[in-house]
mmCIF file of C-alpha atoms in Angstrom:
data_model
loop_
_atom_site.group_PDB
_atom_site.id
_atom_site.type_symbol
_atom_site.label_atom_id
_atom_site.label_comp_id
_atom_site.label_asym_id
_atom_site.label_seq_id
_atom_site.Cartn_x
_atom_site.Cartn_y
_atom_site.Cartn_z
ATOM 1 C CA MET L 1333 109.530 120.201 81.209
ATOM 2 C CA ARG L 1334 109.484 121.735 84.707
ATOM 3 C CA LYS L 1335 111.861 124.529 83.693
ATOM 4 C CA PHE L 1336 109.753 125.204 80.600
ATOM 5 C CA ILE L 1337 106.545 125.521 82.571
ATOM 6 C CA ILE L 1338 108.012 127.726 85.280
ATOM 7 C CA ALA L 1339 109.577 129.996 82.676
ATOM 8 C CA LEU L 1340 106.435 130.439 80.584
ATOM 9 C CA ILE L 1341 103.564 130.465 83.095
ATOM 10 C CA ALA L 1342 103.207 133.481 85.378
ATOM 11 C CA LEU L 1343 102.693 132.423 88.982
ATOM 12 C CA PHE L 1344 99.570 134.292 90.097
ATOM 13 C CA ALA L 1345 96.578 132.828 91.979
ATOM 14 C CA LEU L 1346 93.819 134.153 89.773
ATOM 15 C CA THR L 1347 91.057 131.566 90.122
ATOM 16 C CA GLY L 1348 87.717 133.222 89.489
ATOM 17 C CA CYS L 1349 89.312 136.552 88.432
ATOM 18 C CA THR L 1350 87.698 138.080 85.339
ATOM 19 C CA SER L 1351 89.108 141.607 85.545
ATOM 20 C CA SER L 1352 92.326 142.305 83.742
ATOM 21 C CA GLU L 1353 93.080 145.130 86.180
ATOM 22 C CA SER L 1354 93.260 142.755 89.154
ATOM 23 C CA ALA L 1355 95.037 140.114 87.122
ATOM 24 C CA VAL L 1356 98.050 142.196 86.156
ATOM 25 C CA PRO L 1357 98.895 144.936 88.700
ATOM 26 C CA GLY L 1358 100.371 148.053 87.100
ATOM 27 C CA LYS L 1359 99.489 146.996 83.571
ATOM 28 C CA THR L 1360 96.492 147.981 81.436
ATOM 29 C CA PRO L 1361 95.885 145.373 78.719
ATOM 30 C CA SER L 1362 94.046 146.353 75.577
ATOM 31 C CA VAL L 1363 91.461 143.612 76.083
ATOM 32 C CA ALA L 1364 89.753 142.113 79.125
ATOM 33 C CA ALA L 1365 90.886 138.839 80.606
ATOM 34 C CA THR L 1366 89.008 135.781 79.361
ATOM 35 C CA GLN L 1367 88.688 132.503 81.192
ATOM 36 C CA VAL L 1368 90.143 129.488 79.379
ATOM 37 C CA PRO L 1369 90.758 125.869 80.378
ATOM 38 C CA VAL L 1370 94.449 125.033 80.554
ATOM 39 C CA GLY L 1371 95.935 121.537 80.250
ATOM 40 C CA LEU L 1372 98.663 121.445 82.897
ATOM 41 C CA LEU L 1373 100.544 118.142 82.805
ATOM 42 C CA ASN L 1374 97.378 116.209 81.873
ATOM 43 C CA GLU L 1375 95.264 118.057 84.452
ATOM 44 C CA THR L 1376 92.739 120.651 83.287
ATOM 45 C CA VAL L 1377 92.771 123.792 85.423
ATOM 46 C CA PRO L 1378 91.018 127.164 85.008
ATOM 47 C CA GLY L 1379 93.163 129.863 83.447
ATOM 48 C CA LEU L 1380 93.037 133.439 82.233
ATOM 49 C CA ARG L 1381 94.228 134.833 78.940
ATOM 50 C CA VAL L 1382 95.237 138.499 78.789
ATOM 51 C CA ASN L 1383 96.445 139.509 75.322
ATOM 52 C CA ASP L 1384 99.221 137.024 74.547
ATOM 53 C CA GLU L 1385 99.841 136.049 78.176
ATOM 54 C CA LEU L 1386 98.364 133.037 79.923
ATOM 55 C CA TYR L 1387 97.848 132.763 83.692
ATOM 56 C CA VAL L 1388 97.044 129.726 85.828
ATOM 57 C CA PRO L 1389 96.270 129.415 89.554
ATOM 58 C CA LEU L 1390 99.414 129.241 91.642
ATOM 59 C CA ASP L 1391 97.947 126.536 93.865
ATOM 60 C CA ALA L 1392 97.373 124.304 90.826
ATOM 61 C CA LEU L 1393 100.935 124.834 89.635
ATOM 62 C CA GLY L 1394 102.242 124.187 93.132
ATOM 63 C CA ARG L 1395 100.236 120.992 93.466
ATOM 64 C CA ARG L 1396 101.475 119.585 90.181
ATOM 65 C CA LEU L 1397 105.139 120.497 90.764
ATOM 66 C CA GLY L 1398 105.323 119.724 94.468
ATOM 67 C CA LEU L 1399 105.780 123.351 95.497
ATOM 68 C CA THR L 1400 104.892 124.814 98.874
ATOM 69 C CA VAL L 1401 102.832 127.997 98.492
ATOM 70 C CA SER L 1402 102.978 130.452 101.397
ATOM 71 C CA THR L 1403 102.609 134.142 102.135
ATOM 72 C CA GLY L 1404 105.541 135.835 103.848
ATOM 73 C CA SER L 1405 105.445 138.544 106.479
ATOM 74 C CA ASP L 1406 106.170 140.998 103.668
ATOM 75 C CA GLY L 1407 102.933 140.012 101.946
ATOM 76 C CA VAL L 1408 104.689 138.292 99.051
ATOM 77 C CA VAL L 1409 103.191 134.978 97.975
ATOM 78 C CA ARG L 1410 105.995 132.483 97.343
ATOM 79 C CA ALA L 1411 106.128 129.049 95.733
ATOM 80 C CA THR L 1412 109.173 127.020 96.780
ATOM 81 C CA TYR L 1413 110.241 123.419 97.250
ATOM 82 C CA VAL L 1414 111.216 124.046 100.888
ATOM 83 C CA GLU L 1415 109.757 126.669 103.203
ATOM 84 C CA ASP L 1416 113.033 127.624 104.874
ATOM 85 C CA GLU L 1417 116.211 128.762 103.192
ATOM 86 C CA THR L 1418 118.811 126.005 102.856
ATOM 87 C CA PRO L 1419 121.648 126.625 105.353
ATOM 88 C CA LEU L 1420 125.082 126.657 103.730
ATOM 89 C CA VAL L 1421 128.271 126.076 105.705
ATOM 90 C CA LYS L 1422 130.970 128.504 104.566
ATOM 91 C CA LYS L 1423 133.488 127.537 107.250
ATOM 92 C CA HIS L 1424 133.460 124.322 109.251
ATOM 93 C CA ASP L 1425 134.927 124.630 112.733
ATOM 94 C CA PRO L 1426 135.045 121.330 114.668
ATOM 95 C CA ARG L 1427 134.778 123.337 117.888
ATOM 96 C CA GLY L 1428 131.850 125.477 116.765
ATOM 97 C CA PRO L 1429 128.162 124.769 116.209
ATOM 98 C CA TRP L 1430 127.702 121.670 114.085
ATOM 99 C CA LEU L 1431 126.359 122.409 110.615
ATOM 100 C CA HIS L 1432 122.939 124.058 111.129
ATOM 101 C CA PHE L 1433 122.228 122.405 114.485
ATOM 102 C CA ALA L 1434 122.198 125.646 116.465
ATOM 103 C CA THR L 1435 118.838 126.320 114.787
ATOM 104 C CA VAL L 1436 117.467 122.776 115.096
ATOM 105 C CA ASP L 1437 114.768 121.784 117.594
ATOM 106 C CA VAL L 1438 114.686 118.003 117.882
ATOM 107 C CA THR L 1439 111.698 118.146 120.233
ATOM 108 C CA THR L 1440 109.482 119.266 117.328
ATOM 109 C CA TRP L 1441 110.319 116.222 115.207
ATOM 110 C CA ARG L 1442 107.702 113.601 114.509
ATOM 111 C CA ARG L 1443 107.390 110.847 117.163
ATOM 112 C CA ILE L 1444 109.843 112.484 119.594
ATOM 113 C CA ALA L 1445 109.341 113.565 123.202
ATOM 114 C CA ILE L 1446 111.862 114.244 125.951
ATOM 115 C CA GLY L 1447 111.686 111.645 128.701
ATOM 116 C CA PRO L 1448 111.974 112.319 132.439
ATOM 117 C CA ASP L 1449 115.695 111.495 132.224
ATOM 118 C CA GLY L 1450 116.215 114.334 129.719
ATOM 119 C CA ILE L 1451 116.784 111.947 126.806
ATOM 120 C CA PRO L 1452 114.619 111.849 123.644
ATOM 121 C CA VAL L 1453 112.255 108.915 123.296
ATOM 122 C CA SER L 1454 110.744 107.914 119.979
ATOM 123 C CA THR L 1455 107.283 106.356 119.814
ATOM 124 C CA TYR L 1456 106.377 103.937 117.025
ATOM 125 C CA GLU L 1457 103.404 101.640 116.516
ATOM 126 C CA PHE L 1458 105.454 98.834 118.033
ATOM 127 C CA GLY L 1459 106.720 100.660 121.116
ATOM 128 C CA THR L 1460 108.640 103.571 122.627
ATOM 129 C CA PHE L 1461 112.429 103.553 122.596
ATOM 130 C CA HIS L 1462 115.614 105.532 122.978
ATOM 131 C CA TYR L 1463 116.744 105.643 119.331
ATOM 132 C CA PRO L 1464 120.491 106.437 119.240
ATOM 133 C CA VAL L 1465 120.199 108.279 115.905
ATOM 134 C CA GLU L 1466 117.886 110.826 117.492
ATOM 135 C CA VAL L 1467 119.616 110.890 120.880
ATOM 136 C CA VAL L 1468 122.942 111.958 119.352
ATOM 137 C CA GLN L 1469 121.265 114.644 117.259
ATOM 138 C CA TYR L 1470 119.638 116.049 120.390
ATOM 139 C CA GLY L 1471 123.061 116.122 121.997
ATOM 140 C CA MET L 1472 124.554 117.867 118.992
ATOM 141 C CA GLU L 1473 121.716 120.409 118.980
ATOM 142 C CA ASN L 1474 122.378 121.379 122.590
ATOM 143 C CA TYR L 1475 126.162 121.425 122.170
ATOM 144 C CA SER L 1476 125.729 123.752 119.182
ATOM 145 C CA LYS L 1477 123.407 126.084 121.068
ATOM 146 C CA TRP L 1478 125.728 126.058 124.068
ATOM 147 C CA VAL L 1479 128.783 127.191 122.093
ATOM 148 C CA ALA L 1480 126.702 129.626 120.029
ATOM 149 C CA THR L 1481 125.040 131.351 122.999
ATOM 150 C CA GLY L 1482 127.034 130.458 126.102
ATOM 151 C CA ASP L 1483 123.744 129.592 127.823
ATOM 152 C CA ALA L 1484 124.350 127.122 130.672
ATOM 153 C CA LYS L 1485 120.985 125.410 130.167
ATOM 154 C CA TYR L 1486 122.212 124.001 126.867
ATOM 155 C CA ARG L 1487 125.408 122.783 128.503
ATOM 156 C CA ALA L 1488 123.354 120.914 131.089
ATOM 157 C CA LYS L 1489 121.273 119.222 128.387
ATOM 158 C CA ALA L 1490 124.375 118.332 126.350
ATOM 159 C CA GLU L 1491 126.050 116.816 129.410
ATOM 160 C CA THR L 1492 122.924 114.776 130.145
ATOM 161 C CA VAL L 1493 123.127 113.259 126.659
ATOM 162 C CA ALA L 1494 126.885 112.705 126.954
ATOM 163 C CA ARG L 1495 126.464 110.794 130.213
ATOM 164 C CA TRP L 1496 123.705 108.679 128.674
ATOM 165 C CA LEU L 1497 125.954 107.803 125.750
ATOM 166 C CA LEU L 1498 128.723 106.724 128.121
ATOM 167 C CA GLU L 1499 126.324 104.568 130.116
ATOM 168 C CA HIS L 1500 124.791 102.893 127.066
ATOM 169 C CA GLN L 1501 127.891 102.396 124.899
ATOM 170 C CA ASP L 1502 128.740 98.709 124.641
ATOM 171 C CA ALA L 1503 132.158 97.074 124.673
ATOM 172 C CA LYS L 1504 132.447 97.335 120.882
ATOM 173 C CA GLY L 1505 131.886 101.088 121.029
ATOM 174 C CA GLY L 1506 128.361 100.982 119.639
ATOM 175 C CA TRP L 1507 124.957 102.179 120.688
ATOM 176 C CA PRO L 1508 122.680 99.245 119.787
ATOM 177 C CA VAL L 1509 119.288 100.113 118.332
ATOM 178 C CA PRO L 1510 116.741 98.390 120.605
ATOM 179 C CA PHE L 1511 114.208 97.447 117.915
ATOM 180 C CA ALA L 1512 114.056 95.487 114.670
ATOM 181 C CA TYR L 1513 113.736 97.494 111.478
ATOM 182 C CA SER L 1514 112.503 96.875 107.949
ATOM 183 C CA TYR L 1515 113.822 99.460 105.511
ATOM 184 C CA ARG L 1516 111.313 100.466 102.791
ATOM 185 C CA ASP L 1517 108.961 97.612 103.641
ATOM 186 C CA GLY L 1518 111.700 95.017 103.499
ATOM 187 C CA LEU L 1519 113.162 95.834 100.085
ATOM 188 C CA ALA L 1520 116.649 95.682 101.609
ATOM 189 C CA GLY L 1521 115.977 92.910 104.107
ATOM 190 C CA GLU L 1522 115.447 92.984 107.860
ATOM 191 C CA LEU L 1523 117.529 94.283 110.749
ATOM 192 C CA ARG L 1524 117.226 92.496 114.069
ATOM 193 C CA ALA L 1525 117.186 94.458 117.309
ATOM 194 C CA GLY L 1526 120.719 95.324 118.430
ATOM 195 C CA TRP L 1527 121.974 96.712 115.101
ATOM 196 C CA TYR L 1528 124.239 99.741 114.906
ATOM 197 C CA SER L 1529 123.667 102.812 112.742
ATOM 198 C CA GLY L 1530 126.645 104.449 111.067
ATOM 199 C CA MET L 1531 124.845 107.775 111.370
ATOM 200 C CA ALA L 1532 124.506 107.417 115.148
ATOM 201 C CA GLN L 1533 128.105 106.262 115.492
ATOM 202 C CA GLY L 1534 129.522 109.144 113.452
ATOM 203 C CA ILE L 1535 127.465 111.911 115.036
ATOM 204 C CA GLY L 1536 127.838 110.399 118.504
ATOM 205 C CA ALA L 1537 131.618 110.130 118.169
ATOM 206 C CA ALA L 1538 131.861 113.752 117.024
ATOM 207 C CA PHE L 1539 129.570 114.957 119.805
ATOM 208 C CA LEU L 1540 131.656 113.227 122.468
ATOM 209 C CA ALA L 1541 134.897 114.543 120.946
ATOM 210 C CA LYS L 1542 133.435 118.054 121.133
ATOM 211 C CA MET L 1543 132.363 117.523 124.739
ATOM 212 C CA HIS L 1544 135.878 116.297 125.560
ATOM 213 C CA ASP L 1545 137.422 119.330 123.914
ATOM 214 C CA LYS L 1546 135.022 121.736 125.612
ATOM 215 C CA THR L 1547 135.019 120.252 129.128
ATOM 216 C CA GLY L 1548 138.425 118.571 129.298
ATOM 217 C CA GLU L 1549 136.859 115.313 130.510
ATOM 218 C CA SER L 1550 138.973 112.463 129.153
ATOM 219 C CA ARG L 1551 136.166 109.916 129.424
ATOM 220 C CA TYR L 1552 134.316 111.683 126.618
ATOM 221 C CA GLY L 1553 137.370 111.525 124.370
ATOM 222 C CA ASP L 1554 137.918 107.840 125.121
ATOM 223 C CA ALA L 1555 134.284 107.078 124.246
ATOM 224 C CA ALA L 1556 134.539 109.120 121.032
ATOM 225 C CA LEU L 1557 137.429 107.009 119.766
ATOM 226 C CA LEU L 1558 135.739 103.806 120.901
ATOM 227 C CA ALA L 1559 132.629 104.774 118.911
ATOM 228 C CA LEU L 1560 134.634 104.477 115.690
ATOM 229 C CA GLY L 1561 134.941 100.727 116.277
ATOM 230 C CA PRO L 1562 131.700 99.713 114.521
ATOM 231 C CA MET L 1563 132.649 102.064 111.679
ATOM 232 C CA ARG L 1564 135.803 99.987 111.146
ATOM 233 C CA THR L 1565 133.895 96.708 111.351
ATOM 234 C CA GLU L 1566 132.220 95.303 108.253
ATOM 235 C CA VAL L 1567 128.497 94.753 108.123
ATOM 236 C CA GLY L 1568 128.932 90.985 107.901
ATOM 237 C CA GLU L 1569 130.729 91.074 111.229
ATOM 238 C CA GLY L 1570 128.128 93.218 112.973
ATOM 239 C CA GLY L 1571 129.458 96.686 112.117
ATOM 240 C CA VAL L 1572 128.396 99.404 109.697
ATOM 241 C CA LEU L 1573 131.327 99.414 107.248
ATOM 242 C CA ARG L 1574 130.532 98.281 103.740
ATOM 243 C CA ARG L 1575 132.788 98.162 100.674
ATOM 244 C CA PHE L 1576 131.050 100.041 97.898
ATOM 245 C CA GLU L 1577 131.660 98.171 94.645
ATOM 246 C CA GLY L 1578 133.935 95.927 96.693
ATOM 247 C CA ARG L 1579 136.645 98.530 97.285
ATOM 248 C CA LEU L 1580 135.437 101.851 98.739
ATOM 249 C CA ASP L 1581 134.539 102.466 102.407
ATOM 250 C CA TRP L 1582 130.922 103.306 103.171
ATOM 251 C CA PHE L 1583 129.284 103.827 106.585
ATOM 252 C CA GLU L 1584 125.739 102.449 106.458
ATOM 253 C CA GLU L 1585 122.987 104.259 108.336
ATOM 254 C CA TYR L 1586 120.984 101.047 107.947
ATOM 255 C CA PRO L 1587 123.293 97.992 107.629
ATOM 256 C CA THR L 1588 120.663 95.856 105.912
ATOM 257 C CA PRO L 1589 121.510 92.651 103.988
ATOM 258 C CA THR L 1590 121.077 94.527 100.692
ATOM 259 C CA PRO L 1591 123.075 97.774 100.697
ATOM 260 C CA THR L 1592 120.904 100.880 100.992
ATOM 261 C CA HIS L 1593 123.600 103.582 100.921
ATOM 262 C CA VAL L 1594 121.400 106.306 102.436
ATOM 263 C CA LEU L 1595 123.185 109.520 101.521
ATOM 264 C CA ASN L 1596 122.349 111.840 104.407
ATOM 265 C CA GLY L 1597 123.357 109.189 106.952
ATOM 266 C CA TYR L 1598 126.717 108.691 105.268
ATOM 267 C CA LEU L 1599 127.438 112.413 105.022
ATOM 268 C CA PHE L 1600 126.625 112.925 108.708
ATOM 269 C CA ALA L 1601 128.913 110.024 109.604
ATOM 270 C CA LEU L 1602 131.741 111.272 107.382
ATOM 271 C CA ILE L 1603 131.658 114.800 108.811
ATOM 272 C CA GLY L 1604 131.598 113.263 112.274
ATOM 273 C CA VAL L 1605 134.728 111.233 111.532
ATOM 274 C CA TYR L 1606 136.459 114.400 110.359
ATOM 275 C CA ASP L 1607 135.680 116.183 113.622
ATOM 276 C CA VAL L 1608 136.964 113.276 115.693
ATOM 277 C CA GLY L 1609 140.210 113.228 113.745
ATOM 278 C CA GLU L 1610 140.747 116.947 114.214
ATOM 279 C CA LEU L 1611 139.665 117.284 117.840
ATOM 280 C CA MET L 1612 141.392 114.122 119.059
ATOM 281 C CA ASP L 1613 144.339 114.443 116.638
ATOM 282 C CA ASP L 1614 143.711 110.816 115.777
ATOM 283 C CA ALA L 1615 145.572 109.506 112.732
ATOM 284 C CA GLY L 1616 143.164 106.610 112.287
ATOM 285 C CA ALA L 1617 140.130 108.871 112.076
ATOM 286 C CA LYS L 1618 141.938 111.184 109.670
ATOM 287 C CA GLU L 1619 142.696 108.236 107.400
ATOM 288 C CA MET L 1620 139.059 107.072 107.591
ATOM 289 C CA PHE L 1621 137.948 110.520 106.477
ATOM 290 C CA GLN L 1622 140.271 110.573 103.492
ATOM 291 C CA ARG L 1623 139.081 107.142 102.382
ATOM 292 C CA GLY L 1624 135.519 108.344 102.813
ATOM 293 C CA LEU L 1625 136.144 111.282 100.484
ATOM 294 C CA LYS L 1626 137.342 108.901 97.775
ATOM 295 C CA THR L 1627 134.064 107.029 98.132
ATOM 296 C CA LEU L 1628 132.123 110.272 97.857
ATOM 297 C CA ASP L 1629 133.966 111.207 94.671
ATOM 298 C CA ARG L 1630 132.716 107.983 93.114
ATOM 299 C CA VAL L 1631 129.138 107.891 94.378
ATOM 300 C CA LEU L 1632 127.868 111.476 94.134
ATOM 301 C CA PRO L 1633 126.924 111.201 90.420
ATOM 302 C CA LEU L 1634 124.784 108.157 91.250
ATOM 303 C CA TYR L 1635 122.534 110.262 93.500
ATOM 304 C CA ASP L 1636 122.001 112.994 90.917
ATOM 305 C CA LEU L 1637 118.655 112.697 89.109
ATOM 306 C CA ALA L 1638 119.264 115.897 87.087
ATOM 307 C CA SER L 1639 116.512 117.766 88.948
ATOM 308 C CA ARG L 1640 116.907 116.568 92.553
ATOM 309 C CA THR L 1641 118.827 113.926 94.496
ATOM 310 C CA THR L 1642 117.857 110.403 95.402
ATOM 311 C CA TYR L 1643 117.616 109.350 99.051
ATOM 312 C CA ASP L 1644 119.384 106.003 98.674
ATOM 313 C CA LEU L 1645 120.897 103.724 96.039
ATOM 314 C CA LEU L 1646 118.589 100.712 96.137
ATOM 315 C CA HIS L 1647 117.929 101.313 92.434
ATOM 316 C CA TYR L 1648 121.646 100.593 91.936
ATOM 317 C CA THR L 1649 122.275 97.826 94.485
ATOM 318 C CA ARG L 1650 119.113 95.727 94.425
ATOM 319 C CA THR L 1651 118.225 92.874 92.097
ATOM 320 C CA PRO L 1652 115.608 93.050 90.718
ATOM 321 C CA ALA L 1653 116.158 96.774 90.414
ATOM 322 C CA THR L 1654 113.750 99.252 91.977
ATOM 323 C CA PRO L 1655 112.930 102.741 90.701
ATOM 324 C CA PRO L 1656 115.019 105.576 92.157
ATOM 325 C CA ASN L 1657 113.803 106.868 95.525
ATOM 326 C CA PRO L 1658 113.814 110.674 95.080
ATOM 327 C CA ALA L 1659 114.638 112.476 98.310
ATOM 328 C CA ARG L 1660 111.908 114.610 99.798
ATOM 329 C CA TRP L 1661 112.816 118.241 99.210
ATOM 330 C CA SER L 1662 113.682 118.670 102.885
ATOM 331 C CA TYR L 1663 116.211 115.838 102.539
ATOM 332 C CA HIS L 1664 117.541 117.265 99.285
ATOM 333 C CA SER L 1665 118.048 120.559 101.118
ATOM 334 C CA LEU L 1666 119.878 118.646 103.872
ATOM 335 C CA HIS L 1667 122.130 117.012 101.256
ATOM 336 C CA VAL L 1668 123.112 120.490 100.072
ATOM 337 C CA THR L 1669 123.862 121.662 103.621
ATOM 338 C CA GLN L 1670 125.974 118.586 104.330
ATOM 339 C CA LEU L 1671 127.835 118.872 101.041
ATOM 340 C CA SER L 1672 128.544 122.545 101.723
ATOM 341 C CA ALA L 1673 130.259 121.527 104.975
ATOM 342 C CA LEU L 1674 132.431 118.993 103.161
ATOM 343 C CA ASN L 1675 133.109 121.586 100.483
ATOM 344 C CA ALA L 1676 134.302 123.979 103.199
ATOM 345 C CA ILE L 1677 136.460 121.288 104.808
ATOM 346 C CA THR L 1678 138.109 120.297 101.523
ATOM 347 C CA GLY L 1679 138.598 123.775 100.094
ATOM 348 C CA GLY L 1680 135.996 123.564 97.325
ATOM 349 C CA ARG L 1681 136.334 119.943 96.247
ATOM 350 C CA TYR L 1682 132.568 119.637 95.676
ATOM 351 C CA ASP L 1683 131.796 123.183 94.593
ATOM 352 C CA PRO L 1684 130.229 122.302 91.189
ATOM 353 C CA VAL L 1685 127.998 119.652 92.763
ATOM 354 C CA GLU L 1686 126.924 121.935 95.601
ATOM 355 C CA LYS L 1687 125.968 124.694 93.165
ATOM 356 C CA ARG L 1688 124.109 122.306 90.883
ATOM 357 C CA TRP L 1689 122.150 120.721 93.732
ATOM 358 C CA LEU L 1690 121.370 124.121 95.204
ATOM 359 C CA GLY L 1691 120.031 125.131 91.802
ATOM 360 C CA TYR L 1692 117.599 122.211 91.813
ATOM 361 C CA LEU L 1693 115.839 123.907 94.739
ATOM 362 C CA ASP L 1694 115.157 126.835 92.390
ATOM 363 C CA GLY L 1695 113.814 124.600 89.638
ATOM 364 C CA LYS L 1696 117.066 124.678 87.651
ATOM 365 C CA ALA L 1697 117.013 121.143 86.324
ATOM 366 C CA LEU L 1698 119.734 120.058 83.932
ATOM 367 C CA PRO L 1699 118.845 120.565 80.250
ATOM 368 C CA GLY L 1700 117.931 117.612 78.107
ATOM 369 C CA ASN L 1701 120.011 116.392 75.193
#
């Protein structure tokens, strides 16, 4: 239905316009435009009919289809699912900027501020904390900007994060999350304070491996390998490793009692494991990555809703079943970026999926039967 509407309705904001000359630049219709009510997905909106063509307000179309309407510096009014172009990784270099992080600014994210120690703090209704998931991303941002620009200020910030990770890593290699968490209002059960996140472990391990490679400091490399410990430990034993369908390795961003299988967290973790294996020449990490790819081969179709991706797999893992949880378009865009990195690493293994998911951002849903 979405493809049909986009193909047949011209996207012009013409509310209140009664002149055919202003309605269709460069074209002189034989009759004047007439106002008509248009039923748009069970909502009545004002429209204009010019000869055999029908026009509806762009803001109404955007509202119904979840599009963001904006005017560019070139004066062109655009309707898109995401404001910024989706970054695609054509070549993944473990020593280079990580994915799109050279253009990321963690300090602009919701809830986050940089504390006096130079480490991000996240403020929730129940308190303010150092959240490892966001700390490691701040480190990766500054590492990426450092290697991209050579600017020493980014090195200083990256080293501040690296030292914090060394100081706060526990004996099992993890960075415990200091607060309890209820995923999707408890649909997957509760996490008590002290849980690990597979996303934090994977990104953190990769960040420290990069810092080891860049600075030559062995303590960073030792901590990077130690950080893989919770990723080798099953959820029931306090780690983040879960066996998808009882046989395939999965790194849980949220190791809740009911499996959530959050896709972006897993992809971050998997790419992180790859970087550790390459930078540390670690056979164990390389084997973890290969097992992780086998999992990805199995699960990717389960996230595909034929017009966008789902954020998690609770609709597959939970009893009673829940409806799919479609990813916000910004997360769908992130899925595409992450998959493009894995596609680059594997020499095109996920090329059809990457192209299909990228097409969803342009409204190219799969056809019906």
